[in-house]
PDB file of C-alpha atoms in Angstrom:
ATOM      1  CA  MET A   1     -35.314-111.130  30.394  1.00 36.00           C
ATOM      2  CA  THR A   2     -38.468-109.134  30.255  1.00 41.00           C
ATOM      3  CA  GLY A   3     -39.133-106.429  32.794  1.00 47.00           C
ATOM      4  CA  ALA A   4     -35.674-106.592  34.053  1.00 46.00           C
ATOM      5  CA  THR A   5     -32.505-104.579  32.873  1.00 43.00           C
ATOM      6  CA  CYS A   6     -28.757-104.907  33.926  1.00 39.00           C
ATOM      7  CA  GLY A   7     -28.008-102.423  36.538  1.00 42.00           C
ATOM      8  CA  GLN A   8     -24.437-101.051  38.177  1.00 46.00           C
ATOM      9  CA  ARG A   9     -22.002-104.161  38.659  1.00 46.00           C
ATOM     10  CA  GLY A  10     -24.282-106.416  36.703  1.00 45.00           C
ATOM     11  CA  TYR A  11     -27.088-106.802  39.374  1.00 45.00           C
ATOM     12  CA  VAL A  12     -30.445-107.143  38.120  1.00 47.00           C
ATOM     13  CA  VAL A  13     -32.734-104.633  38.312  1.00 51.00           C
ATOM     14  CA  HIS A  14     -36.373-105.800  38.212  1.00 52.00           C
ATOM     15  CA  GLU A  15     -39.082-103.433  36.972  1.00 59.00           C
ATOM     16  CA  GLY A  16     -42.902-103.717  38.494  1.00 61.00           C
ATOM     17  CA  CYS A  17     -43.928-106.450  40.527  1.00 68.00           C
ATOM     18  CA  ASP A  18     -41.468-109.379  40.275  1.00 91.00           C
ATOM     19  CA  HIS A  19     -43.005-111.921  43.264  1.00 96.00           C
ATOM     20  CA  ILE A  20     -42.075-115.290  43.142  1.00 97.00           C
ATOM     21  CA  PHE A  21     -45.147-117.590  44.108  1.00 98.00           C
ATOM     22  CA  PHE A  22     -44.547-121.151  45.693  1.00 98.00           C
ATOM     23  CA  VAL A  23     -47.337-123.664  44.682  1.00 98.00           C
ATOM     24  CA  GLY A  24     -48.194-127.254  45.451  1.00 96.00           C
ATOM     25  CA  PHE A  25     -49.998-129.594  47.442  1.00 92.00           C
ATOM     26  CA  LEU A  26     -50.564-129.517  51.215  1.00 85.00           C
ATOM     27  CA  GLY A  27     -47.636-129.986  53.170  1.00 82.00           C
ATOM     28  CA  ALA A  28     -45.111-129.651  50.021  1.00 90.00           C
ATOM     29  CA  GLY A  29     -42.855-127.268  52.048  1.00 91.00           C
ATOM     30  CA  LYS A  30     -44.028-124.216  50.482  1.00 95.00           C
ATOM     31  CA  SER A  31     -43.955-121.736  53.426  1.00 94.00           C
ATOM     32  CA  THR A  32     -40.628-123.028  54.755  1.00 94.00           C
ATOM     33  CA  LEU A  33     -38.951-122.603  51.291  1.00 96.00           C
ATOM     34  CA  ALA A  34     -40.203-119.316  51.095  1.00 97.00           C
ATOM     35  CA  ARG A  35     -39.371-118.348  54.610  1.00 96.00           C
ATOM     36  CA  ASN A  36     -35.721-119.858  54.106  1.00 95.00           C
ATOM     37  CA  LEU A  37     -35.078-118.447  50.754  1.00 95.00           C
ATOM     38  CA  GLY A  38     -36.120-115.002  51.870  1.00 94.00           C
ATOM     39  CA  ARG A  39     -33.762-115.307  54.810  1.00 93.00           C
ATOM     40  CA  LEU A  40     -30.717-116.394  52.502  1.00 91.00           C
ATOM     41  CA  PHE A  41     -31.470-113.707  49.983  1.00 91.00           C
ATOM     42  CA  ARG A  42     -32.722-110.882  51.952  1.00 91.00           C
ATOM     43  CA  ARG A  43     -36.078-110.799  50.524  1.00 92.00           C
ATOM     44  CA  ASP A  44     -39.257-110.484  52.221  1.00 95.00           C
ATOM     45  CA  TYR A  45     -41.821-113.476  52.201  1.00 96.00           C
ATOM     46  CA  VAL A  46     -45.409-113.802  52.827  1.00 97.00           C
ATOM     47  CA  ASP A  47     -48.058-116.598  53.197  1.00 97.00           C
ATOM     48  CA  THR A  48     -51.324-116.173  51.470  1.00 97.00           C
ATOM     49  CA  ASP A  49     -53.196-118.057  54.206  1.00 95.00           C
ATOM     50  CA  ARG A  50     -51.793-115.762  56.985  1.00 96.00           C
ATOM     51  CA  LEU A  51     -52.742-112.979  54.727  1.00 97.00           C
ATOM     52  CA  VAL A  52     -56.469-114.199  54.412  1.00 97.00           C
ATOM     53  CA  GLU A  53     -56.541-114.788  58.180  1.00 96.00           C
ATOM     54  CA  ARG A  54     -55.409-111.096  58.860  1.00 96.00           C
ATOM     55  CA  LEU A  55     -57.859-109.331  56.484  1.00 94.00           C
ATOM     56  CA  GLN A  56     -60.814-111.954  57.673  1.00 95.00           C
ATOM     57  CA  ARG A  57     -59.898-111.687  61.094  1.00 96.00           C
ATOM     58  CA  MET A  58     -60.610-115.408  61.416  1.00 95.00           C
ATOM     59  CA  THR A  59     -58.301-118.605  60.896  1.00 93.00           C
ATOM     60  CA  VAL A  60     -58.693-120.554  57.726  1.00 91.00           C
ATOM     61  CA  PRO A  61     -60.516-123.480  59.253  1.00 88.00           C
ATOM     62  CA  GLU A  62     -63.189-120.963  60.635  1.00 93.00           C
ATOM     63  CA  ILE A  63     -63.650-119.237  57.092  1.00 93.00           C
ATOM     64  CA  PHE A  64     -64.143-122.521  55.737  1.00 89.00           C
ATOM     65  CA  GLU A  65     -66.734-123.383  58.466  1.00 90.00           C
ATOM     66  CA  ARG A  66     -68.554-120.092  58.704  1.00 95.00           C
ATOM     67  CA  LYS A  67     -68.043-118.970  55.070  1.00 94.00           C
ATOM     68  CA  GLY A  68     -67.190-122.002  52.744  1.00 92.00           C
ATOM     69  CA  GLU A  69     -64.774-122.509  50.327  1.00 90.00           C
ATOM     70  CA  GLU A  70     -65.955-120.406  47.729  1.00 93.00           C
ATOM     71  CA  ALA A  71     -65.787-117.409  49.823  1.00 94.00           C
ATOM     72  CA  PHE A  72     -62.252-118.435  51.154  1.00 95.00           C
ATOM     73  CA  ARG A  73     -61.028-118.544  47.380  1.00 95.00           C
ATOM     74  CA  ARG A  74     -62.420-114.988  46.872  1.00 96.00           C
ATOM     75  CA  ASP A  75     -60.758-113.748  49.844  1.00 96.00           C
ATOM     76  CA  GLU A  76     -57.563-115.457  48.735  1.00 96.00           C
ATOM     77  CA  THR A  77     -57.653-113.527  45.590  1.00 97.00           C
ATOM     78  CA  ALA A  78     -58.223-110.480  47.427  1.00 96.00           C
ATOM     79  CA  ALA A  79     -55.146-111.249  49.910  1.00 96.00           C
ATOM     80  CA  LEU A  80     -52.943-111.392  46.478  1.00 96.00           C
ATOM     81  CA  GLU A  81     -54.219-108.270  45.090  1.00 96.00           C
ATOM     82  CA  THR A  82     -53.044-106.463  48.342  1.00 95.00           C
ATOM     83  CA  LEU A  83     -49.460-107.563  46.992  1.00 96.00           C
ATOM     84  CA  ARG A  84     -49.751-105.259  43.877  1.00 94.00           C
ATOM     85  CA  GLU A  85     -47.900-102.668  45.217  1.00 90.00           C
ATOM     86  CA  ARG A  86     -45.162-104.313  46.999  1.00 92.00           C
ATOM     87  CA  LYS A  87     -41.674-105.661  45.431  1.00 90.00           C
ATOM     88  CA  SER A  88     -39.619-108.856  45.214  1.00 92.00           C
ATOM     89  CA  LEU A  89     -41.816-111.138  47.692  1.00 96.00           C
ATOM     90  CA  LEU A  90     -41.411-114.889  48.164  1.00 97.00           C
ATOM     91  CA  VAL A  91     -45.047-115.793  48.241  1.00 98.00           C
ATOM     92  CA  SER A  92     -46.055-118.865  49.810  1.00 97.00           C
ATOM     93  CA  CYS A  93     -49.545-119.797  48.520  1.00 97.00           C
ATOM     94  CA  GLY A  94     -52.193-122.272  49.616  1.00 93.00           C
ATOM     95  CA  GLY A  95     -52.561-125.544  48.231  1.00 92.00           C
ATOM     96  CA  GLY A  96     -55.727-124.763  46.412  1.00 94.00           C
ATOM     97  CA  ILE A  97     -54.928-121.341  45.231  1.00 97.00           C
ATOM     98  CA  VAL A  98     -54.964-123.065  41.857  1.00 97.00           C
ATOM     99  CA  GLU A  99     -58.668-123.733  41.997  1.00 95.00           C
ATOM    100  CA  CYS A 100     -59.448-120.012  41.046  1.00 96.00           C
ATOM    101  CA  ALA A 101     -58.529-118.872  37.729  1.00 96.00           C
ATOM    102  CA  GLU A 102     -58.669-115.232  39.129  1.00 97.00           C
ATOM    103  CA  SER A 103     -55.788-116.001  41.419  1.00 97.00           C
ATOM    104  CA  CYS A 104     -53.650-117.744  38.650  1.00 97.00           C
ATOM    105  CA  ARG A 105     -54.124-114.721  36.366  1.00 97.00           C
ATOM    106  CA  ALA A 106     -53.105-112.251  39.456  1.00 96.00           C
ATOM    107  CA  MET A 107     -49.899-114.402  40.358  1.00 97.00           C
ATOM    108  CA  HIS A 108     -48.837-114.672  36.491  1.00 96.00           C
ATOM    109  CA  GLU A 109     -49.262-110.846  36.340  1.00 95.00           C
ATOM    110  CA  MET A 110     -47.356-110.120  39.730  1.00 96.00           C
ATOM    111  CA  GLY A 111     -44.180-112.343  38.829  1.00 96.00           C
ATOM    112  CA  ALA A 112     -43.507-115.918  38.426  1.00 97.00           C
ATOM    113  CA  VAL A 113     -44.963-119.215  39.882  1.00 98.00           C
ATOM    114  CA  VAL A 114     -42.872-122.207  41.039  1.00 98.00           C
ATOM    115  CA  PHE A 115     -44.564-125.509  41.497  1.00 98.00           C
ATOM    116  CA  LEU A 116     -42.975-128.015  44.102  1.00 96.00           C
ATOM    117  CA  ASP A 117     -43.905-131.350  42.847  1.00 96.00           C
ATOM    118  CA  GLY A 118     -44.104-134.081  45.044  1.00 92.00           C
ATOM    119  CA  ASP A 119     -45.916-137.148  45.725  1.00 89.00           C
ATOM    120  CA  LEU A 120     -49.205-137.331  47.810  1.00 83.00           C
ATOM    121  CA  ASP A 121     -47.592-139.757  50.456  1.00 77.00           C
ATOM    122  CA  ASP A 122     -44.702-137.363  51.182  1.00 72.00           C
ATOM    123  CA  SER A 123     -47.094-134.353  51.374  1.00 70.00           C
ATOM    124  CA  LEU A 124     -49.427-136.492  53.722  1.00 67.00           C
ATOM    125  CA  ARG A 125     -46.222-137.413  55.902  1.00 69.00           C
ATOM    126  CA  GLN A 126     -45.331-133.493  56.358  1.00 65.00           C
ATOM    127  CA  ILE A 127     -48.720-132.400  57.315  1.00 60.00           C
ATOM    128  CA  GLN A 128     -48.296-131.848  61.137  1.00 52.00           C
ATOM    129  CA  HIS A 129     -51.422-130.333  61.886  1.00 51.00           C
ATOM    130  CA  PRO A 130     -54.344-131.794  59.600  1.00 52.00           C
ATOM    131  CA  GLU A 131     -56.977-130.177  61.785  1.00 52.00           C
ATOM    132  CA  LYS A 132     -55.882-126.786  60.439  1.00 53.00           C
ATOM    133  CA  ARG A 133     -56.258-128.136  56.738  1.00 54.00           C
ATOM    134  CA  PRO A 134     -59.875-127.961  56.335  1.00 57.00           C
ATOM    135  CA  ASP A 135     -59.763-129.026  52.787  1.00 59.00           C
ATOM    136  CA  LEU A 136     -57.806-132.073  53.417  1.00 61.00           C
ATOM    137  CA  GLY A 137     -60.623-134.440  54.633  1.00 63.00           C
ATOM    138  CA  SER A 138     -60.264-138.290  54.679  1.00 67.00           C
ATOM    139  CA  PHE A 139     -57.049-140.065  53.039  1.00 73.00           C
ATOM    140  CA  GLU A 140     -59.623-140.525  50.183  1.00 79.00           C
ATOM    141  CA  HIS A 141     -60.438-137.285  49.775  1.00 76.00           C
ATOM    142  CA  ALA A 142     -57.078-135.906  49.741  1.00 80.00           C
ATOM    143  CA  ARG A 143     -56.107-138.512  47.407  1.00 84.00           C
ATOM    144  CA  GLU A 144     -58.773-137.120  44.850  1.00 89.00           C
ATOM    145  CA  LEU A 145     -57.996-133.661  45.645  1.00 89.00           C
ATOM    146  CA  TYR A 146     -54.164-134.016  44.900  1.00 91.00           C
ATOM    147  CA  TRP A 147     -55.071-135.613  41.266  1.00 94.00           C
ATOM    148  CA  HIS A 148     -57.533-132.817  40.655  1.00 95.00           C
ATOM    149  CA  ARG A 149     -55.214-130.222  41.650  1.00 95.00           C
ATOM    150  CA  ARG A 150     -51.827-131.606  40.193  1.00 96.00           C
ATOM    151  CA  PRO A 151     -52.814-130.840  36.438  1.00 97.00           C
ATOM    152  CA  LEU A 152     -53.787-127.058  37.683  1.00 98.00           C
ATOM    153  CA  TYR A 153     -50.579-126.724  39.463  1.00 98.00           C
ATOM    154  CA  GLN A 154     -48.629-128.174  36.076  1.00 97.00           C
ATOM    155  CA  GLN A 155     -50.617-125.517  34.171  1.00 97.00           C
ATOM    156  CA  THR A 156     -50.135-122.472  36.256  1.00 97.00           C
ATOM    157  CA  ALA A 157     -46.500-123.421  36.496  1.00 98.00           C
ATOM    158  CA  ASP A 158     -43.675-121.073  35.307  1.00 97.00           C
ATOM    159  CA  TYR A 159     -41.055-123.198  36.660  1.00 98.00           C
ATOM    160  CA  VAL A 160     -41.051-126.910  38.632  1.00 97.00           C
ATOM    161  CA  VAL A 161     -38.952-128.051  41.380  1.00 97.00           C
ATOM    162  CA  ASP A 162     -39.278-131.774  41.735  1.00 95.00           C
ATOM    163  CA  ILE A 163     -39.333-132.519  45.466  1.00 94.00           C
ATOM    164  CA  ARG A 164     -39.624-136.082  45.507  1.00 92.00           C
ATOM    165  CA  ASN A 165     -36.885-138.131  47.352  1.00 89.00           C
ATOM    166  CA  LYS A 166     -35.215-134.959  48.621  1.00 91.00           C
ATOM    167  CA  ASP A 167     -34.683-133.836  52.096  1.00 89.00           C
ATOM    168  CA  PHE A 168     -35.010-129.848  52.627  1.00 90.00           C
ATOM    169  CA  ASP A 169     -31.605-128.649  52.059  1.00 93.00           C
ATOM    170  CA  GLU A 170     -31.710-130.266  48.442  1.00 95.00           C
ATOM    171  CA  VAL A 171     -35.165-128.841  47.705  1.00 94.00           C
ATOM    172  CA  ALA A 172     -34.031-125.402  48.751  1.00 95.00           C
ATOM    173  CA  GLY A 173     -30.656-125.938  46.798  1.00 96.00           C
ATOM    174  CA  ASP A 174     -32.421-126.468  43.848  1.00 97.00           C
ATOM    175  CA  ALA A 175     -34.947-123.869  44.060  1.00 97.00           C
ATOM    176  CA  ALA A 176     -32.515-121.320  44.868  1.00 96.00           C
ATOM    177  CA  ARG A 177     -30.148-122.629  41.954  1.00 96.00           C
ATOM    178  CA  LEU A 178     -33.060-122.632  39.641  1.00 96.00           C
ATOM    179  CA  LEU A 179     -34.172-119.219  40.317  1.00 95.00           C
ATOM    180  CA  TRP A 180     -30.793-117.685  40.471  1.00 92.00           C
ATOM    181  CA  GLU A 181     -29.823-118.887  37.263  1.00 93.00           C
ATOM    182  CA  GLU A 182     -33.203-117.430  35.840  1.00 92.00           C
ATOM    183  CA  GLY A 183     -32.753-114.005  37.337  1.00 89.00           C
ATOM    184  CA  LEU A 184     -35.140-114.071  39.627  1.00 91.00           C
ATOM    185  CA  LEU A 185     -33.464-113.964  42.824  1.00 85.00           C
TER     186      LEU A 185
END
């Protein structure tokens, strides 16, 4: 395992930045998973959309409306860069973070990327506030966006957790098991 050594009593001691980044389509459960795994494993968790909102002092929809998606992606990369000096975070990433090569590179430099792989219909059912998802648009646009981003998620991922036909407890268990077995938690 690169960047890790076995410390006292067999605990894995990570060196440098060792974040776990959760990526996937809108509504995949990235934020809920990061928050719950953070509580379970006593690790801090952050959400890139919330980081951007704090840095810009605007909501994500306001940023999209006033500055546009391209500016939002730059802000997203800047938000990721603020995590370099921290350790062991569980990071829930916005659904479009894979659109920017710089963001993907930054995630790989700082840790491991986990793709929560699910179906479009499942994701759309989970979205409780579509008005807060400025890149979602109509169903047709969402479908096009899903199929555009899917290969980007696959390409960026170090690990994949299949979330199809599973409830949250099953997904959390699968993710925790995988990350524990890989020495990441």
